[in-house]
XYZ file of C-alpha atoms in Angstrom:
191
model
C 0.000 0.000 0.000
C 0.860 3.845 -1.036
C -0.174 6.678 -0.625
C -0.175 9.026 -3.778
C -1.782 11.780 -5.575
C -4.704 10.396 -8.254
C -2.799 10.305 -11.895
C -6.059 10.324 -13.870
C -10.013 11.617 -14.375
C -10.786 7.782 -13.396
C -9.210 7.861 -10.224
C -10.403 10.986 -9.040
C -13.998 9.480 -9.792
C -13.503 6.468 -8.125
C -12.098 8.838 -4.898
C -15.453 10.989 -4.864
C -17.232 8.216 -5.361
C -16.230 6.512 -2.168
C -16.039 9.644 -0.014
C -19.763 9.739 -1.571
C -20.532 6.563 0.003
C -18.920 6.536 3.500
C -20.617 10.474 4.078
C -23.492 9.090 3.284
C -23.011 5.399 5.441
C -21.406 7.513 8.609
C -23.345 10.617 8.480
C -26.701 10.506 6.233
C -24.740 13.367 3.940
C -24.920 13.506 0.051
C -21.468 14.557 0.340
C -22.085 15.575 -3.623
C -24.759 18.640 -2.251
C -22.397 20.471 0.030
C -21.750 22.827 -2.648
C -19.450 26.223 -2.187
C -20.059 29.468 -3.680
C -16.894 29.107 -5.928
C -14.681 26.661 -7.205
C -11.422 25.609 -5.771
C -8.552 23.842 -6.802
C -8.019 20.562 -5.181
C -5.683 17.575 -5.426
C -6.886 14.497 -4.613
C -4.573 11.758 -2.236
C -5.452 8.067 -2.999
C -4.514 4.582 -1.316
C -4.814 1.720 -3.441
C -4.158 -2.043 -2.368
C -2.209 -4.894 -4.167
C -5.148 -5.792 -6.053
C -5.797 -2.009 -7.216
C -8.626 -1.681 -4.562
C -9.422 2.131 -3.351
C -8.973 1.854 0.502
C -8.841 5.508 1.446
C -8.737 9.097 -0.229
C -8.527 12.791 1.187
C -8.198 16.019 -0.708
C -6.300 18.907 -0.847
C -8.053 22.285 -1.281
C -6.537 25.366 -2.325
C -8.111 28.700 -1.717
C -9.877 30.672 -3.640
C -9.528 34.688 -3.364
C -8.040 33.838 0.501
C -11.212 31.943 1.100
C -11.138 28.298 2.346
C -14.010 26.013 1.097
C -14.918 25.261 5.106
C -15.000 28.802 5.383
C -17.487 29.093 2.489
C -19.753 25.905 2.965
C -19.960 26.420 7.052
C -19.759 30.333 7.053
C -17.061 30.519 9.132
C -13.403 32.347 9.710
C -10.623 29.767 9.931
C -8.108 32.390 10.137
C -8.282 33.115 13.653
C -5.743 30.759 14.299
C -2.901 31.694 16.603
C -0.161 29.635 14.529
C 2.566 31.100 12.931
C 0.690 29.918 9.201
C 1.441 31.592 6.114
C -1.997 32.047 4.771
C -1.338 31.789 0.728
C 0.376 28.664 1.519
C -1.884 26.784 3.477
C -4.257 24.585 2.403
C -7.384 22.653 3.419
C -7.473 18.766 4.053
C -11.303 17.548 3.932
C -12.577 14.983 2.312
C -11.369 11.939 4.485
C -12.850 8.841 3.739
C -11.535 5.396 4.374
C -12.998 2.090 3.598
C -14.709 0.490 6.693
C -12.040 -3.063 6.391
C -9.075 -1.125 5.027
C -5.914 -1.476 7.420
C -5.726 0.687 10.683
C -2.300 2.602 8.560
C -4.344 3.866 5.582
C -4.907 6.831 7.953
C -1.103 6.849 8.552
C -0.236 6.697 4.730
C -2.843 9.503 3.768
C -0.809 11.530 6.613
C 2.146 11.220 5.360
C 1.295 11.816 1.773
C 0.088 15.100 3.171
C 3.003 15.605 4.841
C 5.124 15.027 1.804
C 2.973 16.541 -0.531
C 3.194 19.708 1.977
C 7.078 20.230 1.777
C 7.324 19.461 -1.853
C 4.843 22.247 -2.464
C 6.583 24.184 0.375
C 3.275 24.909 2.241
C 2.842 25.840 6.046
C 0.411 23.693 6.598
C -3.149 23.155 6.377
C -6.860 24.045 8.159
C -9.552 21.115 8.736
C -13.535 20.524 10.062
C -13.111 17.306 12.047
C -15.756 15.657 14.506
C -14.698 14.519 17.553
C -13.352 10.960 17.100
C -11.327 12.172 14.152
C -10.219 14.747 16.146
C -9.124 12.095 18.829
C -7.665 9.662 16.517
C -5.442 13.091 14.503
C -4.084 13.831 18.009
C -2.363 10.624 18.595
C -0.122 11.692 15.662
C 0.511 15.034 16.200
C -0.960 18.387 18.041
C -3.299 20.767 16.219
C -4.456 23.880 17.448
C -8.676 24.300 17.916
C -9.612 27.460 15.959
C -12.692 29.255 17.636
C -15.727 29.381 15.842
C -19.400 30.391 16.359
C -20.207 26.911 15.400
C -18.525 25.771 18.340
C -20.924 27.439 20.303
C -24.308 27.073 18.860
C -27.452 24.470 19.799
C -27.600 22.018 17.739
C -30.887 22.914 16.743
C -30.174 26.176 15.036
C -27.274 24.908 13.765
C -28.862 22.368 11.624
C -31.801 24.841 10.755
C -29.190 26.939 9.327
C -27.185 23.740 7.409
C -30.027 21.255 6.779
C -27.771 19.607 3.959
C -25.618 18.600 6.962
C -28.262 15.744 7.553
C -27.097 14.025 11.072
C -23.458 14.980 10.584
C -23.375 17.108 13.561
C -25.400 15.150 15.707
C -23.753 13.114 17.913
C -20.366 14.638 18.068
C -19.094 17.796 17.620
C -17.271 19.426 14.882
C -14.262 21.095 15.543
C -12.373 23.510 13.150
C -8.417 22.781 13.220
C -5.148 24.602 11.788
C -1.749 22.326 11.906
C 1.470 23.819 10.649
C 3.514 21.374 8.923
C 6.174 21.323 11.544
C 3.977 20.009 14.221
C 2.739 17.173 11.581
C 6.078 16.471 10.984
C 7.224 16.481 14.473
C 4.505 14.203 15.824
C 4.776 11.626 12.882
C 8.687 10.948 13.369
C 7.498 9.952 17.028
């Protein structure tokens, strides 16, 4: 298994397709609606098996006019961070979605493609909306600081009134908006 960006239109496809699918098993989410205002340039990470079998994809996002496409679908500011980023070179990671029987170190390998990825394209490092057993399951690889949001502080009632597309994916955990600089990645996967 490797970790590596998609080479073609068909494995892109397949990627999208599958974070289509585990959205929708994990979190009732047509991950296909949660549309942004504007487009944004994104590279897509892919883990294939032996056999040629998808096991896990995430994506890189690129902002758009200093805009990150959490910022845009969830209304929010991610760059309240405290971290020393340099915002034209940091990107978003979203679109994590794993095969339920894939190996425990897909996660690991998607990681350190990022990583990699990260200081080949010499970025700072990257923003993220995680819930909270993501955000649990991150932190035993490395620290990440919580950016504050009004999100973080809303009823989950109005909060869905105002995102109904979210189906139940706020329900039963919380989602928490996160900003990493590469260093910290770095430092907490060469434990």
């Amino acid at each position: 298994m490797r970790a590596r960006l998609a080479r073609n239109k068909k494995e892109i496809s397949e990627a999208y397709a599958l974070v289509e699918r585990r959205y929708w098993e994990t979190h009732q989410i047509e991950a296909s609606k949660l549309h942004t205002s504007q487009r944004y340039r994104t590279k897509v990470l892919v883990v294939y098996d032996q056999n040629d079998k998808l096991l896990g994809t995430a994506s890189l996002m690129f902002p758009t006019n200093g805009i990150f496409p959490g910022e845009d679908l969830f209304q929010v500011d991610f760059h309240k961070s405290s971290l020393p980023l340099d915002w034209n070179r940091t990107v978003e990671y979203g679109r994590l979605a794993i095969e339920p029987q894939a190996p425990p170190e897909v996660l690991l390998l998607i990681q350190k493609a990022f990583l990699y990825y990260g200081k080949r394209w010499n970025l700072s490092g990257f923003v993220a909306i995680v819930r909270t057993a993501l955000g649990r399951s991150l932190r035993k690889s490395f620290q990440f600081e919580t950016i504050p949001t009004c999100l973080n502080d809303r009823k989950e009632g109005s909060f869905l009134e105002n995102l109904p597309y979210l189906g139940t994916y706020p329900k039963n955990e919380n989602l928490y908006f996160i900003a990493v600089t590469f260093q910290m990645m770095a430092e907490g996967l060469s434990r």
